[in-house]
Coordinates of C-alpha atoms and ligand atoms in Angstrom, one line a residue:
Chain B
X1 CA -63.2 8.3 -4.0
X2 CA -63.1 6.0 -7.2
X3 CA -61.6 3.1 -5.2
X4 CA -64.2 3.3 -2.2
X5 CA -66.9 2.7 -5.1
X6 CA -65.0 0.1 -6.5
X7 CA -63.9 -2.2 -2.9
X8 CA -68.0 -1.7 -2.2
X9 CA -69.1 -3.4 -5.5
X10 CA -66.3 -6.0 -5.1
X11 CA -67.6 -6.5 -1.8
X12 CA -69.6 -9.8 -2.7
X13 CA -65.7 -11.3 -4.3
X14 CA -64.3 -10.2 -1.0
X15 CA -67.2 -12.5 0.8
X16 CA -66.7 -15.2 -0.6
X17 CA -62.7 -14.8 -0.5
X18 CA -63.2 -14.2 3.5
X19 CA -65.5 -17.8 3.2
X20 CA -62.5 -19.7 1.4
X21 CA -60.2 -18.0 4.0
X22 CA -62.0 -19.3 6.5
X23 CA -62.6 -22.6 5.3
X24 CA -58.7 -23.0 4.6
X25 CA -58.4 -22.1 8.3
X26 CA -60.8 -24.4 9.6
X27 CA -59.2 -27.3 7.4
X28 CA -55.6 -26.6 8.4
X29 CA -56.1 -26.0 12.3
X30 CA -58.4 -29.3 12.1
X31 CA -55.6 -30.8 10.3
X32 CA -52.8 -29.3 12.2
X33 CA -54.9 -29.8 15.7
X34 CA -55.4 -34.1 15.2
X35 CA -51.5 -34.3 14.1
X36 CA -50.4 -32.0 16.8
X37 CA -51.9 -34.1 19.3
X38 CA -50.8 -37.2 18.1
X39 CA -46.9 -36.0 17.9
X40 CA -47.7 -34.8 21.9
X41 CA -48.9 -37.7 23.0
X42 CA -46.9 -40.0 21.0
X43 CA -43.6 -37.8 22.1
X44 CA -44.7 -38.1 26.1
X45 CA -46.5 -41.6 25.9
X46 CA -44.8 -43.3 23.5
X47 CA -41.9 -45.9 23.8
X48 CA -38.3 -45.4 22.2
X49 CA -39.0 -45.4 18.5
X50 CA -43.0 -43.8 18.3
X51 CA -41.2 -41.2 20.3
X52 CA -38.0 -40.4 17.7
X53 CA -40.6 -40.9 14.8
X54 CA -42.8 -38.1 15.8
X55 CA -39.9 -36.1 17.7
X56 CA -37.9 -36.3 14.2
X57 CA -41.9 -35.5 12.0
X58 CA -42.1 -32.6 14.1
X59 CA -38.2 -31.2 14.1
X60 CA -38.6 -31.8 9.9
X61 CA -42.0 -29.8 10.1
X62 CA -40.9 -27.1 12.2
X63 CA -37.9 -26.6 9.7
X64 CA -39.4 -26.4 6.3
X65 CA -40.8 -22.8 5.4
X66 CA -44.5 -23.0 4.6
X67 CA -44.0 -21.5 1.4
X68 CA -41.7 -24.5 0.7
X69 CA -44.0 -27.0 1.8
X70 CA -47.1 -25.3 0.0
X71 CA -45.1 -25.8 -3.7
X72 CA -44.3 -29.2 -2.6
X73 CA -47.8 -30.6 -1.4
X74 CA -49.1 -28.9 -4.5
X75 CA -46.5 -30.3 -7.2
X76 CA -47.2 -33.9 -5.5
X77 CA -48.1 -35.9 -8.3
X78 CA -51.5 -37.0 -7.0
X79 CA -54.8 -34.7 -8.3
X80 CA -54.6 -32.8 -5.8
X81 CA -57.1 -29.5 -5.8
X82 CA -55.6 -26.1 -5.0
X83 CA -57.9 -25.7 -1.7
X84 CA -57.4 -29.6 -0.4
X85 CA -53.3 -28.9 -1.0
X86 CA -53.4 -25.4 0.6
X87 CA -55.1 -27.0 3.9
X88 CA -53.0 -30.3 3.9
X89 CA -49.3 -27.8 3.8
X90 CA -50.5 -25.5 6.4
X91 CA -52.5 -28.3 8.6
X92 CA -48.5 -30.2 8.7
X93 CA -46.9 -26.5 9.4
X94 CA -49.3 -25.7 12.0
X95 CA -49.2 -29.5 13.4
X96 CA -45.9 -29.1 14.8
X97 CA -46.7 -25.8 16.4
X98 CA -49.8 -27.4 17.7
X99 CA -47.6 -30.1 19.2
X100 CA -45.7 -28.3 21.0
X101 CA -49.2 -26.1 22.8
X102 CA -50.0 -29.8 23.5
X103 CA -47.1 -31.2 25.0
X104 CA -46.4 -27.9 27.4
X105 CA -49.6 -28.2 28.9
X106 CA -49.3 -31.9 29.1
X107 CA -46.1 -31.7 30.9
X108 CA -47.6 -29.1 33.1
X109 CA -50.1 -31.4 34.3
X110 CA -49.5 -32.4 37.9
X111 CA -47.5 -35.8 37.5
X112 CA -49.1 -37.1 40.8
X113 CA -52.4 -37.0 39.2
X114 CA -51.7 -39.3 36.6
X115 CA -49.5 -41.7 39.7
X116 CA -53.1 -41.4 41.4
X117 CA -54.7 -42.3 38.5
X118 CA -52.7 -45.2 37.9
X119 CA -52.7 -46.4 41.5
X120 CA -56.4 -46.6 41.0
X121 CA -56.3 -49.5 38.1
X122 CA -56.7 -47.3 35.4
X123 CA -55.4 -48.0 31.9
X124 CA -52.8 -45.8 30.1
X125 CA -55.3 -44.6 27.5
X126 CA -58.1 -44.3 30.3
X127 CA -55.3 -42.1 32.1
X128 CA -54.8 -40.2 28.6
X129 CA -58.3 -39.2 28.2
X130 CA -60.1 -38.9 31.2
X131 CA -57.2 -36.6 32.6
X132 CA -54.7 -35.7 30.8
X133 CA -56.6 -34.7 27.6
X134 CA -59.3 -32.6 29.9
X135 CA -56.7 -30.7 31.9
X136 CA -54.8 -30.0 28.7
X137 CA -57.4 -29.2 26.9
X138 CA -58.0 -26.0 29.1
X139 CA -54.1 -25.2 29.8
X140 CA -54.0 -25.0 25.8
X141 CA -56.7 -22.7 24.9
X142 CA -54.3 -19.5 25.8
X143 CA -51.4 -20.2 23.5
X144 CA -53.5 -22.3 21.0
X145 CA -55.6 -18.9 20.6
X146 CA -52.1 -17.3 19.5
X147 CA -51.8 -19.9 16.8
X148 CA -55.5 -19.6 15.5
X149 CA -54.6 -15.8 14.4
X150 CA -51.0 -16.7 13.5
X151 CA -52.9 -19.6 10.7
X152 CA -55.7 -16.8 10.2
X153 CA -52.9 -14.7 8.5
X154 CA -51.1 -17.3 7.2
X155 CA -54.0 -18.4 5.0
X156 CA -53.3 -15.5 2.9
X157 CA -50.5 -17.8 1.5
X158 CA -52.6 -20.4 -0.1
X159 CA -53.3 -17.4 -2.9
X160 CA -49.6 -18.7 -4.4
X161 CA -51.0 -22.0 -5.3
X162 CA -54.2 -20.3 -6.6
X163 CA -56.8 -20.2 -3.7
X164 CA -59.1 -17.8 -4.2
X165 CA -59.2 -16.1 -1.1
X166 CA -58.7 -12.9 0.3
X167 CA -55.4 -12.0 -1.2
X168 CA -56.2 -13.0 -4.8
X169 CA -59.5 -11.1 -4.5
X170 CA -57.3 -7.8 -3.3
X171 CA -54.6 -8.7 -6.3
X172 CA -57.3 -9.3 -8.5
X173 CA -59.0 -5.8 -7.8
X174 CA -55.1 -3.9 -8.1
X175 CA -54.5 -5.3 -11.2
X176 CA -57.5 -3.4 -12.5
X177 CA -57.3 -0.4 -11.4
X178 CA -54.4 1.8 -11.1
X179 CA -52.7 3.7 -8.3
X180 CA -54.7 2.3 -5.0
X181 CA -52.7 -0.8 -4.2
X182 CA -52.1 1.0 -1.0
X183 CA -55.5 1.2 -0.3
X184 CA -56.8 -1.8 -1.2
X185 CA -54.3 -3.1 1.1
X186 CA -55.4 -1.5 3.7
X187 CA -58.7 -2.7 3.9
X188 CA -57.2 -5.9 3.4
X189 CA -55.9 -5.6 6.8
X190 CA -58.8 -4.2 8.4
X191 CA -60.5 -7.0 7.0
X192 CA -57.9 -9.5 8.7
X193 CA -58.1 -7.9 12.3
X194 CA -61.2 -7.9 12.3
X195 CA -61.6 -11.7 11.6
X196 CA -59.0 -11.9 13.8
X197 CA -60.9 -9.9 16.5
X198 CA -63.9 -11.9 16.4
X199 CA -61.8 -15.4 16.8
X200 CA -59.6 -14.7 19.6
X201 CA -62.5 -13.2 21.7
X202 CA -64.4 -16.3 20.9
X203 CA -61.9 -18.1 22.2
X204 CA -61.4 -16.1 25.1
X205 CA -64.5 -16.4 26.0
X206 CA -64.3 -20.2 25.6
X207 CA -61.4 -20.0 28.0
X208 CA -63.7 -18.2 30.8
X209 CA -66.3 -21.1 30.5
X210 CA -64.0 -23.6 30.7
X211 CA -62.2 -22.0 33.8
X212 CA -61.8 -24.5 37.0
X213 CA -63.5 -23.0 40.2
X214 CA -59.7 -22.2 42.6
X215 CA -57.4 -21.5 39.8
X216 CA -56.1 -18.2 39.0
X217 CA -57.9 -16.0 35.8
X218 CA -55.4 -15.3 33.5
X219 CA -55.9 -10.9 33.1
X220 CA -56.7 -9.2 29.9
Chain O
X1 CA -58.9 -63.6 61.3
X2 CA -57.5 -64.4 57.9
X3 CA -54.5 -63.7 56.1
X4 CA -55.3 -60.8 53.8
X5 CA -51.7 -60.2 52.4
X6 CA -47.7 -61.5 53.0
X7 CA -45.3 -60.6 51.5
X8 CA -41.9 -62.8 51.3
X9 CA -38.6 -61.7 50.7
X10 CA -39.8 -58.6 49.2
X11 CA -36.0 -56.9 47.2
X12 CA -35.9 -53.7 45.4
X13 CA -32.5 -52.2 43.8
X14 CA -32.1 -48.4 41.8
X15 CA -29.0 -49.4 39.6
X16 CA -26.9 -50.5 42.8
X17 CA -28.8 -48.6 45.4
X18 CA -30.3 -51.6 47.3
X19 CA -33.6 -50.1 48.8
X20 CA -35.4 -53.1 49.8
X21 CA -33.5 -56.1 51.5
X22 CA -35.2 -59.6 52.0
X23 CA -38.6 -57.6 53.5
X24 CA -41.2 -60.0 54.8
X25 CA -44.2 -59.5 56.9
X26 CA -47.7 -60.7 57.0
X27 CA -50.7 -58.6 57.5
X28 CA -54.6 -60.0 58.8
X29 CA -58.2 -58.6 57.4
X30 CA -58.6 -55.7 59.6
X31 CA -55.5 -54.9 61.1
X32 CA -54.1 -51.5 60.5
X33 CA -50.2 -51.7 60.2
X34 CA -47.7 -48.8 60.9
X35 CA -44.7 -48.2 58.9
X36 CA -42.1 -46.2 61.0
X37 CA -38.4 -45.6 60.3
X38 CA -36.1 -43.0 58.7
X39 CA -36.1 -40.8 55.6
X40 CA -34.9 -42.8 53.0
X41 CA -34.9 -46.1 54.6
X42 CA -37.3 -47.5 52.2
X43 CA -40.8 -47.2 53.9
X44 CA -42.1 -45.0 50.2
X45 CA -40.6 -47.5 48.0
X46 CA -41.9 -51.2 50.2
X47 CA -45.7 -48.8 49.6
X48 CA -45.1 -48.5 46.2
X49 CA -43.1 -52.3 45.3
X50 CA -46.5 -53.3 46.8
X51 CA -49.0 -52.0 44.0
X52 CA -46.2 -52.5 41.4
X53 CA -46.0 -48.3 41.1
X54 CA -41.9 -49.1 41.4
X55 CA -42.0 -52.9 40.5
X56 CA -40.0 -55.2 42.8
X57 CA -36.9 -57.3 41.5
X58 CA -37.6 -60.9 43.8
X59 CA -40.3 -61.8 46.4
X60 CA -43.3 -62.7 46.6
X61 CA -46.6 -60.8 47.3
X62 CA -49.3 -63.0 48.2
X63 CA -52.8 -60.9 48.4
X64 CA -54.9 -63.8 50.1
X65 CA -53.0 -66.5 49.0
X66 CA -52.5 -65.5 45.4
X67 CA -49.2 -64.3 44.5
X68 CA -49.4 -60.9 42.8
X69 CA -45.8 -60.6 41.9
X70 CA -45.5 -62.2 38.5
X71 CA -46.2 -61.0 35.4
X72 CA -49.3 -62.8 34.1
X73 CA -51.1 -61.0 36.8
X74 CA -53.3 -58.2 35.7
X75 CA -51.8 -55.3 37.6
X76 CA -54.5 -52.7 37.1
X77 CA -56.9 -55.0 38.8
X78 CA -54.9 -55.7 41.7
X79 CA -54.3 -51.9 41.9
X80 CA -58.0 -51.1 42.2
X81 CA -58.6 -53.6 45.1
X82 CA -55.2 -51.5 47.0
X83 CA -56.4 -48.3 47.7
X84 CA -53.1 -45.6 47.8
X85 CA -53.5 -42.4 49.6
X86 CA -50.4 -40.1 48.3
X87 CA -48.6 -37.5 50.8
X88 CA -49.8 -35.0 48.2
X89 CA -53.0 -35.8 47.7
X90 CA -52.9 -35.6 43.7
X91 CA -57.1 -35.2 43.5
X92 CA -57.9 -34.9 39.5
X93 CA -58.2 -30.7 39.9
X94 CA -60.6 -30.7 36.9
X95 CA -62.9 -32.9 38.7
X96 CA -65.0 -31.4 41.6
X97 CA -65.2 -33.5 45.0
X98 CA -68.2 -35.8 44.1
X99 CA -66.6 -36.1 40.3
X100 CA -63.2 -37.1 41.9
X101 CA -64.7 -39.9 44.2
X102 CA -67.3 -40.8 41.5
X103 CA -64.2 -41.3 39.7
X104 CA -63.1 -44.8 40.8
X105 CA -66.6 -46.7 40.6
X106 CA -67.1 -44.8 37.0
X107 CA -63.8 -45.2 35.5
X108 CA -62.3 -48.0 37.2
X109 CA -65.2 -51.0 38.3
X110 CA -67.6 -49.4 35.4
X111 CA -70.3 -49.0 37.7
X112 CA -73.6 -46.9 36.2
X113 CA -73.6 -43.1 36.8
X114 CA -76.4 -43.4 39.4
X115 CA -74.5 -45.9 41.6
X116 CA -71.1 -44.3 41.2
X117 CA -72.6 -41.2 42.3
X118 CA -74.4 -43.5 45.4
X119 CA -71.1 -44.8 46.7
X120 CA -69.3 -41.1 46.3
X121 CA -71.8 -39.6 48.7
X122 CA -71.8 -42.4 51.2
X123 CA -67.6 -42.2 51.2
X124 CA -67.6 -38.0 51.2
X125 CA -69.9 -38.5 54.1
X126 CA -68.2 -40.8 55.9
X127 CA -65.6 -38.2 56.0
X128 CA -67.8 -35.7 56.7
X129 CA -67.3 -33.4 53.3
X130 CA -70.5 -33.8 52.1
X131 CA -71.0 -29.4 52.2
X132 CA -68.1 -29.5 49.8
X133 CA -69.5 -31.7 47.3
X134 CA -69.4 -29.6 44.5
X135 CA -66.4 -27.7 45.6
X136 CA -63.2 -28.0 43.0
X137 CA -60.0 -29.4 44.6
X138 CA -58.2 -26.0 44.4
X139 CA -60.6 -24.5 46.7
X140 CA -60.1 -26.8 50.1
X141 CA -57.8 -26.8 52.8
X142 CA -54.9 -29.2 52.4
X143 CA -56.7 -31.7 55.3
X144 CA -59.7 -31.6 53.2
X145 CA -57.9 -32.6 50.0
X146 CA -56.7 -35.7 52.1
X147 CA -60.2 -36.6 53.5
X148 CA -61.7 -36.3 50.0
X149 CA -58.0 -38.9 48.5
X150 CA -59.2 -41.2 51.4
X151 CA -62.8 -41.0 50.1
X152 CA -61.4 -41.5 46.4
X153 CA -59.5 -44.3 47.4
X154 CA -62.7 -45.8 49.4
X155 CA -64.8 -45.6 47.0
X156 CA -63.0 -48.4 45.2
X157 CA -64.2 -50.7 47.9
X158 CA -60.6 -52.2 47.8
X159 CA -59.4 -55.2 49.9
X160 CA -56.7 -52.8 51.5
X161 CA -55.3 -49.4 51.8
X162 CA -52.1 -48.2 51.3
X163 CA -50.8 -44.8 53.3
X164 CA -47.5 -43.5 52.4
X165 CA -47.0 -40.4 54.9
X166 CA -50.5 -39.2 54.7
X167 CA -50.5 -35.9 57.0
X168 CA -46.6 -35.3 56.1
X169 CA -47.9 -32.1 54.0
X170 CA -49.9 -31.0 56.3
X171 CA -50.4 -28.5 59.8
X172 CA -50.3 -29.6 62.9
X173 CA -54.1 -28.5 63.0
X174 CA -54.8 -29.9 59.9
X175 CA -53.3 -33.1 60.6
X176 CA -55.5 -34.0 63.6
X177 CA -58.8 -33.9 61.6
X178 CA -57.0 -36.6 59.0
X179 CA -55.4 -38.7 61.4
X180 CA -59.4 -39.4 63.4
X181 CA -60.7 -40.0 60.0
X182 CA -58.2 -42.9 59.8
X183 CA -58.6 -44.1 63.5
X184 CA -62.5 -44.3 62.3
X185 CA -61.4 -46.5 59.2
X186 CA -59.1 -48.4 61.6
X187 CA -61.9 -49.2 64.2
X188 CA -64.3 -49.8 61.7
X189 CA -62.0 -52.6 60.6
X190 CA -60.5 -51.3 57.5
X191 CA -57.2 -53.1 56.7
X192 CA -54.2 -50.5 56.0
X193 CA -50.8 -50.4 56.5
X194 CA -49.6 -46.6 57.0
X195 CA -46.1 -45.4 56.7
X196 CA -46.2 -42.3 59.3
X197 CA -43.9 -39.9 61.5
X198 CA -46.9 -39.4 63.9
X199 CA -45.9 -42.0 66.6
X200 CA -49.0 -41.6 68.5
X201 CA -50.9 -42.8 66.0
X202 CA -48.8 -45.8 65.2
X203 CA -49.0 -46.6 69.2
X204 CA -52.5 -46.2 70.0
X205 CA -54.3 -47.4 66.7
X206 CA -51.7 -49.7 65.1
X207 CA -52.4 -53.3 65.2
X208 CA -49.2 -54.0 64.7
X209 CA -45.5 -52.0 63.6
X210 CA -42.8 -52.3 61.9
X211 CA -39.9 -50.1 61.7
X212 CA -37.5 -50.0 58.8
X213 CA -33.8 -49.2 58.3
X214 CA -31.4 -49.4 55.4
X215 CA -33.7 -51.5 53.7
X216 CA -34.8 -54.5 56.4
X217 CA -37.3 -54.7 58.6
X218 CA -35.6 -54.3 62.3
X219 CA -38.4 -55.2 64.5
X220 CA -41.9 -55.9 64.7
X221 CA -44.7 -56.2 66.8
X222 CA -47.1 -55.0 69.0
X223 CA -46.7 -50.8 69.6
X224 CA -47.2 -50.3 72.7
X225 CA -45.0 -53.0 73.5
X226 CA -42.1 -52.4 71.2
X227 CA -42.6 -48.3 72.3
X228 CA -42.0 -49.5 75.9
X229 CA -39.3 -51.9 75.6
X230 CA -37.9 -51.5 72.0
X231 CA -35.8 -54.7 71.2
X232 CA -33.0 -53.4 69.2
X233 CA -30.4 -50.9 70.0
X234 CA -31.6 -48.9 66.2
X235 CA -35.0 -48.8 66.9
X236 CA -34.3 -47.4 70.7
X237 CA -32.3 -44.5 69.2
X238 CA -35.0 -44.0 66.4
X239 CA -37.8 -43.4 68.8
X240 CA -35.9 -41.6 71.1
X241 CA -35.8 -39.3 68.4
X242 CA -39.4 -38.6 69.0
X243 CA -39.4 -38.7 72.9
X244 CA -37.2 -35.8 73.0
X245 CA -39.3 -33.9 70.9
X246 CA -42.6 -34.8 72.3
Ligands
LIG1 N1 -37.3 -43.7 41.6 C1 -36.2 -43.8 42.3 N2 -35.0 -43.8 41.6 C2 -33.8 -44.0 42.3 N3 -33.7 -44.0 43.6 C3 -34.9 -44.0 44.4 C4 -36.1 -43.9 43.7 N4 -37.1 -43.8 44.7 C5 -36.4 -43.9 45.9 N5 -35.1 -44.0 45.7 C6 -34.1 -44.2 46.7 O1 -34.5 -45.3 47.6 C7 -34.2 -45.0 48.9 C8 -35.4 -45.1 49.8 O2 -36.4 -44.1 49.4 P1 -37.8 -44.1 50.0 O3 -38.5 -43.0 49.3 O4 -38.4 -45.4 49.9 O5 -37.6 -43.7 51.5 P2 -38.6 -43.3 52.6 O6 -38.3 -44.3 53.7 O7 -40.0 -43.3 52.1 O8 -38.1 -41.9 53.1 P3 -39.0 -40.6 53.5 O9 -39.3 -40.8 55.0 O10 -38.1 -39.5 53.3 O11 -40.2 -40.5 52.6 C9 -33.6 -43.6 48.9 O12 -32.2 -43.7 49.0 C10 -34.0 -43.0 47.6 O13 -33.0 -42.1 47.2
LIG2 MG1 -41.4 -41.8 51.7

């Protein structure tokens, strides 16, 4: 098995590809995750106009294909590297998913709480993040786990602008040798699920620690 | 004793819905004053004009002497000496007991840790949680949640309370056990004014009562004496109401 020989001695490329991956992921959710919550909050909290400002920023997100947005942040004309451009188009994509995690588990809050909260004294951006951003942090973690591996794979896009990553390091090794695409492929995507794999149960076990004493486990 | 709030021809509208009508009443440091009268006759919304949760259109609240009911007042300051416990209870469920009635010291006055935590003991105590103190919201009965929203609001060490309906939610059973907590507050000289269905509470621990129709304040006065010999022909037929199914 030629090709076995050859993915083992490309092994250290497909490190570092599975680094750059990673780092694009980390970028973009980071990205993605302080947007997100500021189109949430500014789309419950906000008066008239922050509100159609970040509702119409997130409808205009949530339209563009991230391929499209990708070319676009990368034929900007400001110097912008391949890696910094990859994370800044994915971060806005993934911002108004993000947004939308947010604002569910927002609404889903008790409103009472936050009445209580104000009949207390408290200020709207005490209110906002000594209860609201707690309880929604927790109601998130479930469907925000769902967009973590959703970004995971879409990282693999950031090789059309040139990122080095995990895709470019599989095209890189076809366009060698001949006849094993198929196979290169596949451990491609045994490499993805298994990145996957070890994020989501991360998470899930995030979820677990975070759980409130009363309230229901979610199964599986 | 002193005059601890009046309020002067309190109105509230909802687009053309008057709710509130010209409401005026006075209330002394210490008294406990019953709210009775229909659904929808205003009682939730004359609570709520009160700490400016629905603002009011005209009137005047005076909270001893100063009138709160203008808009260079700082609302959130006036709301923290008003204590409001909700039919519903609405405890912060991420918060467990001590961290909910810690909650109001910490957050609100921006008392130290150790003292917040001081004054949350003493007002779980007083109604007698303290085994639950590191229980989570979700986990107690619904007359538990109450004693533990009365504790929350306590711990504020406000000038009044504010009870809109507080056992409406709950049991027959569990009702009981909230209702002696608030005769304790009462006796102890708390100053509240409690909108309630449970007329024997408003006739043996009320100071004074007011019932409420359509917006206006009928009659008021001393319980047992307006219980006995209502004046007026509306609130007759509203207590009957309750005689019949006593
Ligand atoms: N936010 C609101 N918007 C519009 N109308 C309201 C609002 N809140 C109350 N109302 C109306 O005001 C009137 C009085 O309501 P309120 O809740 O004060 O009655 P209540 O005496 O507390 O009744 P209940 O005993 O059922 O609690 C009702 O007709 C109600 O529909
Ligand atoms: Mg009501």
């Amino acid at each position: 098995m030629e090709i076995l020989r050859i993915l083992i001695s490309e092994l250290p490329q497909f490190a570092k590809g599975t680094l750059v991956a990673l780092e694009v992921l980390a970028g973009l959710l980071i990205v993605g995750l302080v947007l997100g919550l500021a189109i949430a909050l500014a789309e419950i909290f906000g008066n008239t106009l922050i509100k159609f400002l970040a509702t119409t920023l997130r409808k205009f997100l949530w339209a563009i294909p991230q391929l499209v947005l990708l070319f676009l942040v990368f034929y900007l004309p400001f110097d912008l590297n391949r890696m910094l451009a990859a994370i800044i188009a994915l971060g806005l994509c993934s911002s108004a998913f993000q947004s939308q995690i947010f604002r569910g588990a927002i609404l889903s809050i008790q409103s009472g709480q936050l009445e209580a909260a104000k009949a207390m004294g408290l200020s709207k951006p005490k209110i906002i993040f000594y209860i609201v951003i707690p309880q929604m942090i927790r109601l998130s973690i479930g469907p925000w786990t769902n967009e973590f591996s959703s970004e995971l794979k879409d990282t693999s896009l950031a090789y059309v602008v040139g990122v080095v990553e995990i895709m470019r390091n599989a095209k890189y090794i076809i366009a060698y040798t001949y006849g094993n695409t198929a196979a290169v492929y596949l451990f491609v995507g045994i490499l993805y699920f298994t990145l996957t794999r070890i994020g989501t149960s991360f998470f899930y076990r995030l979820e677990e620690r975070l759980w409130v004493p009363g309230f229901e486990k979610r199964s599986g | 004793m002193s005059t601890i709030l009046e309020v002067k021809h309190l109105t509230k509208k909802f687009d053309d819905n008057e709710v509130l009508k010209d409401v005026s009443f006075e209330l002394k440091k210490g008294e406990t004053l019953a709210v009775i009268g229909s659904s929808g006759s205003g009682k939730s919304t004359l609570l709520r004009c009160l700490n400016h949760l629905s603002p009011p259109d005209s009137g005047q609240i005076l909270l001893e002497g100063v009138n709160i009911n203008t808009p260079e007042i700082d609302i959130n300051s006036i709301r923290a000496d008003m204590g409001f416990v909700f039919q519903d209870f609405n405890l912060f469920t991420h918060l467990n007991i001590l961290e909910n009635v810690m909650f109001g010291p910490l957050r609100v006055r921006g008392l130290s840790k150790k003292q917040a935590r001081q004054i949350a003991a003493a007002e779980i105590k007083r109604v007698g949680m303290i085994d639950k103190i590191d229980s989570y919201p979700a986990q107690l009965s619904g007359g538990q949640q109450q004693r533990i929203s009365i504790a929350r609001a306590l711990a504020l060490k406000p000038k009044l309370i504010l009870f809109d309906e507080p056992t409406s939610a709950l049991d027959p059973e569990l009702t009981g056990e909230v209702l002696s907590v608030m005769t304790a507050l009462a006796n102890e000289g708390m100053t509240a004014i409690v909108v309630t269905h449970e007329m024997g509470f408003a006739r043996s621990v009320a100071d004074k009562v007011i019932f409420i129709d359509q917006g206006l304040i009928v009659e008021q006065g001393e319980p047992k004496i307006m219980f006995a010999t209502p004046r007026h022909e509306r609130t007759r037929l509203f207590l009957s109401n309750f005689v019949r199914l006593e």
